[in-house]
Coordinates of C-alpha atoms in Angstrom, one line a residue:
X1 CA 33.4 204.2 25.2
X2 CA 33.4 201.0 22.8
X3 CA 33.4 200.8 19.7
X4 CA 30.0 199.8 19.1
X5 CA 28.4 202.2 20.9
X6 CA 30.1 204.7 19.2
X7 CA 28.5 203.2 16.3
X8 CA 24.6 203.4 17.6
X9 CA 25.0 207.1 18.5
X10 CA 26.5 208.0 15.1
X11 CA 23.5 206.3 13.3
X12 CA 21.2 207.3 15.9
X13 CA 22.2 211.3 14.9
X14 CA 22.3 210.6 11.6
X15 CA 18.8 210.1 11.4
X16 CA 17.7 212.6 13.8
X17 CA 19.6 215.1 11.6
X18 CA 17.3 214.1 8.5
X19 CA 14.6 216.9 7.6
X20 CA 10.9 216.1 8.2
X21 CA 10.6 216.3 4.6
X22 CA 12.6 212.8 3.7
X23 CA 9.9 210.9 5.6
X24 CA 8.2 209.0 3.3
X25 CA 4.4 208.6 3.2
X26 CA 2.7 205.4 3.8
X27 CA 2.0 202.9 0.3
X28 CA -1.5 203.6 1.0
X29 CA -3.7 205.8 3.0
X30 CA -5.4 204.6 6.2
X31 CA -8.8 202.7 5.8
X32 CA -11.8 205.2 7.0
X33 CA -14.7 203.5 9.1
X34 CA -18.1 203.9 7.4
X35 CA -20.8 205.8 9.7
X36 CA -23.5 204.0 11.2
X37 CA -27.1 205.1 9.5
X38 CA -28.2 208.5 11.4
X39 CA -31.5 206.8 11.9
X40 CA -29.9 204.2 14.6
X41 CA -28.2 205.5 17.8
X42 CA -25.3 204.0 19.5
X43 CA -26.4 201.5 22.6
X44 CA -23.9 202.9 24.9
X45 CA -24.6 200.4 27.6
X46 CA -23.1 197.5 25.7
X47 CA -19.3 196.5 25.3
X48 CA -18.0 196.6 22.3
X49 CA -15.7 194.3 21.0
X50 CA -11.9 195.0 20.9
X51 CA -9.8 194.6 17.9
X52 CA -8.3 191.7 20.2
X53 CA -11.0 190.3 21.2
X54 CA -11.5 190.2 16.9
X55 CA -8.6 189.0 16.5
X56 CA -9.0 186.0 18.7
X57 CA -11.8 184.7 16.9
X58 CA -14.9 185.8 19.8
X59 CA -15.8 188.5 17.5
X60 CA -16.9 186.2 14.8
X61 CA -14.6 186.2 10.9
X62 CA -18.4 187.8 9.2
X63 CA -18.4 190.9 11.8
X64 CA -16.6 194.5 11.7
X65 CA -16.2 196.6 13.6
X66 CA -17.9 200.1 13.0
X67 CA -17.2 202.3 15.5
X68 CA -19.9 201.1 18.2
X69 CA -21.8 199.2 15.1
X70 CA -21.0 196.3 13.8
X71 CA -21.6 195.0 10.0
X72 CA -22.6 191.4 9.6
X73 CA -24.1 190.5 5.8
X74 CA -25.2 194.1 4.8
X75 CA -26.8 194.9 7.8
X76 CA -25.5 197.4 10.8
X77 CA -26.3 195.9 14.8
X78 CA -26.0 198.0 17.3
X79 CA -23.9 196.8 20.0
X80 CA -24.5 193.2 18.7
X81 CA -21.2 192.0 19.9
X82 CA -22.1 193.3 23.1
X83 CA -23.9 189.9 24.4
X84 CA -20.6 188.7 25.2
X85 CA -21.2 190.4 28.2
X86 CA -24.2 188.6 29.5
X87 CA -23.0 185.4 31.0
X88 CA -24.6 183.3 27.8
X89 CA -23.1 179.9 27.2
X90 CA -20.6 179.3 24.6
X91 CA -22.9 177.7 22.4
X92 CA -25.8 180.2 22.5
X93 CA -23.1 182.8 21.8
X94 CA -21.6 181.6 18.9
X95 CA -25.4 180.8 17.7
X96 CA -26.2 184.7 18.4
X97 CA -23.1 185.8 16.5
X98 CA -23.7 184.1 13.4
X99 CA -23.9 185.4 9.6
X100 CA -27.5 186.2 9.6
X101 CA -28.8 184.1 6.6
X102 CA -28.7 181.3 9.5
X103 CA -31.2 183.4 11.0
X104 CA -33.5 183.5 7.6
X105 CA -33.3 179.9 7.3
X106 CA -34.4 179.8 10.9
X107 CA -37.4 182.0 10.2
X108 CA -38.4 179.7 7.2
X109 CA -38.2 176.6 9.0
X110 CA -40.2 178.1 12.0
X111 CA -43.0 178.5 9.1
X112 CA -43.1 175.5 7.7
X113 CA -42.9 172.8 10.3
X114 CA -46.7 174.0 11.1
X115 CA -47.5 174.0 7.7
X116 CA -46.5 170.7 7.5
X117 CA -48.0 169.6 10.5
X118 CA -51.1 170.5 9.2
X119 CA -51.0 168.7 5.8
X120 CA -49.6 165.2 7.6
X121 CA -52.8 165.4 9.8
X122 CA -55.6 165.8 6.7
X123 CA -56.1 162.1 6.4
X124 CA -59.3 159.1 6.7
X125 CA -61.5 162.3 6.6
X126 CA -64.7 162.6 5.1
X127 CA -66.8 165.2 4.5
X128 CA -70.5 164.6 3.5
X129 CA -74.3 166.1 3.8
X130 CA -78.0 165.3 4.8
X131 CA -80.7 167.2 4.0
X132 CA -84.2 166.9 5.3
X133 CA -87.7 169.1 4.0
X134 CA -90.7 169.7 5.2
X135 CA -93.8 171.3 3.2
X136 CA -95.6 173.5 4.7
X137 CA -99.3 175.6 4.0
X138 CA -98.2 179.8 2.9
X139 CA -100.0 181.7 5.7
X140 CA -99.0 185.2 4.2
X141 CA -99.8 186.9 1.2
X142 CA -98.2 190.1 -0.2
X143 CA -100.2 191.8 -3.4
X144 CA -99.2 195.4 -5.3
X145 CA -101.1 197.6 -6.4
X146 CA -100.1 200.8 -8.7
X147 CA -101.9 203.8 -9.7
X148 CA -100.5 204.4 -13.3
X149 CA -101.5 207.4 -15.6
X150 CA -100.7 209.9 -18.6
X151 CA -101.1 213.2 -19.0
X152 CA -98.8 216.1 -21.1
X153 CA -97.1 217.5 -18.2
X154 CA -95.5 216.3 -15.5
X155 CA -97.3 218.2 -12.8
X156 CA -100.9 217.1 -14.4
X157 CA -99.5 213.2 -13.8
X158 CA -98.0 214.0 -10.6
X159 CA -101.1 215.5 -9.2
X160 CA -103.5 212.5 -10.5
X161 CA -101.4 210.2 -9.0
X162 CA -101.1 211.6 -5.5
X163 CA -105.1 212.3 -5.6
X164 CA -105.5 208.0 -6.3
X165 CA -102.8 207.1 -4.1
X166 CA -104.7 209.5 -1.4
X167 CA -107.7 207.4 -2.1
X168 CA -106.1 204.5 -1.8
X169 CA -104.4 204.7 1.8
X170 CA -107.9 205.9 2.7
X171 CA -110.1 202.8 2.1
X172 CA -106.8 200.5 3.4
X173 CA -105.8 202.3 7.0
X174 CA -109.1 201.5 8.7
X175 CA -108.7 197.6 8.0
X176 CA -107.3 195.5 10.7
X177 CA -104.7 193.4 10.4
X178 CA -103.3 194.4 7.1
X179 CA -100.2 195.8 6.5
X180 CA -99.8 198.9 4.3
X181 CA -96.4 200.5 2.3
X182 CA -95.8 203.0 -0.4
X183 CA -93.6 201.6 -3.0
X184 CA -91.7 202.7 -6.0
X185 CA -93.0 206.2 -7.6
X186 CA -91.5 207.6 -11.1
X187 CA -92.5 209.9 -13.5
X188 CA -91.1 209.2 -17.0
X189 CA -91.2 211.5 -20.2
X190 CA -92.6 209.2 -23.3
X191 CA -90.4 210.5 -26.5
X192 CA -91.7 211.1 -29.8
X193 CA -88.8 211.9 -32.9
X194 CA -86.5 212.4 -29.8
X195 CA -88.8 215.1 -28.3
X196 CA -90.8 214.2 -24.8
X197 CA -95.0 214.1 -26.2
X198 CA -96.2 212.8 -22.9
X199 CA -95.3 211.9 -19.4
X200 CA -96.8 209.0 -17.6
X201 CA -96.1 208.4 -14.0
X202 CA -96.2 205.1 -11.6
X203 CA -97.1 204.7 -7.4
X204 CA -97.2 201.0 -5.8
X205 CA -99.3 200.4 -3.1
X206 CA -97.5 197.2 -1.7
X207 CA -100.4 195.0 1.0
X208 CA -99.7 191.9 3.1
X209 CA -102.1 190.0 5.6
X210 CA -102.0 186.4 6.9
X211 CA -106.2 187.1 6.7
X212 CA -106.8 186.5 3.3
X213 CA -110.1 187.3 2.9
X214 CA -109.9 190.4 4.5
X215 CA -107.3 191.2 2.0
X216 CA -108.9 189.6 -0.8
X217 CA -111.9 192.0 0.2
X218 CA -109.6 195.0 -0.2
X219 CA -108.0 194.3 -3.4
X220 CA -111.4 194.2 -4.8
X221 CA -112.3 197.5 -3.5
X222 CA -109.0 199.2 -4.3
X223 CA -109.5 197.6 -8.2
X224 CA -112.0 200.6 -9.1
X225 CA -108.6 203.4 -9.4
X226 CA -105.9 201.1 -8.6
X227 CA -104.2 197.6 -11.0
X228 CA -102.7 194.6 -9.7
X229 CA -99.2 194.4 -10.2
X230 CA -98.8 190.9 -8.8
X231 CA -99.8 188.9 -5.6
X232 CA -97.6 186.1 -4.2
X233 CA -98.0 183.8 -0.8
X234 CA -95.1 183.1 1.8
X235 CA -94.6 181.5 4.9
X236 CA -94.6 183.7 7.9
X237 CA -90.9 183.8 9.4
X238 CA -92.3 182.7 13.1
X239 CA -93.4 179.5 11.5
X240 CA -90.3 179.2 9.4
X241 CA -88.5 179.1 12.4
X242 CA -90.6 177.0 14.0
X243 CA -90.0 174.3 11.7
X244 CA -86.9 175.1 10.9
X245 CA -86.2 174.1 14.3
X246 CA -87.6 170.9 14.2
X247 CA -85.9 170.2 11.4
X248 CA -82.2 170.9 12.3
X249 CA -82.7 168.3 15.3
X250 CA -84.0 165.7 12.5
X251 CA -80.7 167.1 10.3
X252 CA -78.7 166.2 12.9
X253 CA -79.7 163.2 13.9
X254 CA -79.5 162.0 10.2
X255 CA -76.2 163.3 9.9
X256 CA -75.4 161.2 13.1
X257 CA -76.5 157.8 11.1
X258 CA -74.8 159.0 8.0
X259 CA -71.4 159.1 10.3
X260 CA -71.7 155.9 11.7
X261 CA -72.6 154.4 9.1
X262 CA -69.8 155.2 7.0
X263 CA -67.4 154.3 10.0
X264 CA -68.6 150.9 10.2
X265 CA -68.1 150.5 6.0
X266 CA -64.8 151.3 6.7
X267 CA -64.1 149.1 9.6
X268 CA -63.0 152.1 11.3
X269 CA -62.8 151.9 15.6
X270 CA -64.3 155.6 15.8
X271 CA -64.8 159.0 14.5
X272 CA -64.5 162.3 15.6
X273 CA -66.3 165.5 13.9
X274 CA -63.6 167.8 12.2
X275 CA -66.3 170.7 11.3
X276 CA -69.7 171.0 10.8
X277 CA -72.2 173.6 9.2
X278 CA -76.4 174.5 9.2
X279 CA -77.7 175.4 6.4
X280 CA -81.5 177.0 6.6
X281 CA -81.8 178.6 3.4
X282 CA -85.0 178.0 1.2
X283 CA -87.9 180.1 0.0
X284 CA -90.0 182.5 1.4
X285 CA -90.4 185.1 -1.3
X286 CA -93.9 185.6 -2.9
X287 CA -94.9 184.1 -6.0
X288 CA -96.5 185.7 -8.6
X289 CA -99.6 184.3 -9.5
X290 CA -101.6 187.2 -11.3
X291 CA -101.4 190.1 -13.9
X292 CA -102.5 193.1 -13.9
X293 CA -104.5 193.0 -16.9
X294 CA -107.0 190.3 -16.0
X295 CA -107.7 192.1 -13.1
X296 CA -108.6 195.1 -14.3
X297 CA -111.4 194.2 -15.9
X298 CA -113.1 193.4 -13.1
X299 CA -113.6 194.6 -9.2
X300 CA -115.4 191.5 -7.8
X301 CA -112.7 190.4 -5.2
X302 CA -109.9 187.9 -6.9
X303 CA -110.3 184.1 -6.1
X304 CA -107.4 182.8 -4.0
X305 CA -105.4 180.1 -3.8
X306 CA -102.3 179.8 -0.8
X307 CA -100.7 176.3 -1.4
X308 CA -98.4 175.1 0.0
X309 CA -94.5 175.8 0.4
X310 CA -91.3 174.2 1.5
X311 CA -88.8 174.5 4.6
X312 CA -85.3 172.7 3.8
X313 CA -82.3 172.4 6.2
X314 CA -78.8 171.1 5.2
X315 CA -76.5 169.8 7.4
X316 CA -72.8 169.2 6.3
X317 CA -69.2 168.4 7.6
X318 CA -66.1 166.6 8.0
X319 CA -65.2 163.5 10.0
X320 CA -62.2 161.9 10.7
X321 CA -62.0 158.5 11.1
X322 CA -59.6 156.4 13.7

């Protein structure tokens, strides 16, 4: 035997022979993998990356591995790595791998390139209205009555009131082609030194008719018990709509004019309408033209007057011009 192999078999038995207890313990104890969230579950059907595979740079320099999670800028991917395995180009890979504030900044841009779109195409528009009226004769009238009294209890008021009120849907349910409605009904306490005196109480007998004398006839009856609140004249909503459809077609035609007019002002080839909107509001809602005071005086039937009232439509919108 040689000398030098005497040599290795002397050292090699001179550290065999060393207790366990010589053996020093590493500088610092090994690092201890973080568990993924209990609320994700491991994708078992995708590769993971190996520490090689790290190592050689497919794993991507922002990802660690976890187990069968992977860590990338706060945030734990299951299996992430795991579309190596798919056959994707080199390219798309990388792309899918990296730090995910590229993928923020690909949400934001995704938002505002429509946005943008949008505002770079709001130009040469225009937006203006036409508005054409038409009077027309009221051929409805609405009146209210109301059977008011005081008494010093409630039940004496209540009880006069329903007696007139009874009276009064009497003498108004035979007539023919009048419309008859109960309306508000109150009994109030009148206070003296802060102590109810009296109580007074309030029913409204509410009439409408496009026959205005017939109405007219049964005001004057109902005067004896009964006082005008008020009395007001409408147009009837079948010939509002009547007219309101003439109009829109007149509207529209106007608006028409309006457009090409201010195409040719601006030496503009054509136009296109952007929007557009109809507008049919306008009256309808009776008028007051009586008080209750000078009628009561009286039960000769009142002297009436319709006029006239007004249908308005609206056109408005947007055009672009070319």
């Amino acid at each position: 035997m040689c000398g030098v192999t005497r040599r290795r078999l002397a050292m090699a038995w001179s550290i065999s022979a060393r207790p366990p207890t010589s053996i020093r313990p590493l500088s610092r104890p090994p690092m201890r993998l973080a568990r993924p969230p209990a609320r994700i579950r491991p994708v078992r059907s995708l590769r993971a990356v190996s520490v090689s595979d790290m190592t050689a740079g497919r794993g991507g320099p922002d990802m660690v591995q976890k187990g069968r999670f992977y860590h990338c800028a706060g945030f734990h991917f299951p299996g992430r790595p795991g579309v190596e395995s798919a056959g994707l180009p080199p390219g798309l890979r990388r792309f899918l791998m990296a730090p995910c504030y590229r993928w923020f900044a690909l949400l934001l841009l995704a938002f505002a390139l429509p946005l943008q779109a949008d505002e770079d195409s709001h130009y040469n528009r225009i937006r203006f209205q036409v508005e054409v009226t038409e009077t027309v004769a009221n051929d409805r009238m609405q009146a209210v009555l109301a059977a008011e009294t005081e008494a010093a209890s409630a039940d004496e008021v209540a009880d006069s009131i329903n007696r007139t009120m009874q009276w009064a849907l009497e003498q108004s349910r035979d007539r023919e082609g009048i419309r008859v409605s109960t309306g508000n009904y109150r009994v109030t306490p009148v206070y003296r030194q802060d102590r109810p005196e009296r109580w007074r109480g309030l029913q409204e007998l509410r009439l409408e008719s496009g026959d205005f004398a017939a109405l007219g006839q049964l005001i004057g009856t109902l005067q004896q018990r009964l006082q005008i609140k008020h009395t007001g004249f409408f147009i009837a909503d079948a010939t509002r709509e009547a007219v309101e459809a003439r109009l829109i077609d007149r509207a529209i035609e106007r608006f028409q004019a309006r457009a090409e007019q201010i195409r040719k002002r601006f030496s503009a080839q054509a136009f296109h309408l952007v929007e557009a909107s109809v507008d049919t509001a306008g009256g309808g809602q009776p008028l007051p033209v009586m008080r209750m005071q000078a009628m009561a005086e009286s039960a000769a039937p009142p002297a009436l007057e319709a006029g006239e009232g007004e249908v308005r439509v609206a056109v408005s919108g947007v055009i672009e011009l070319e």
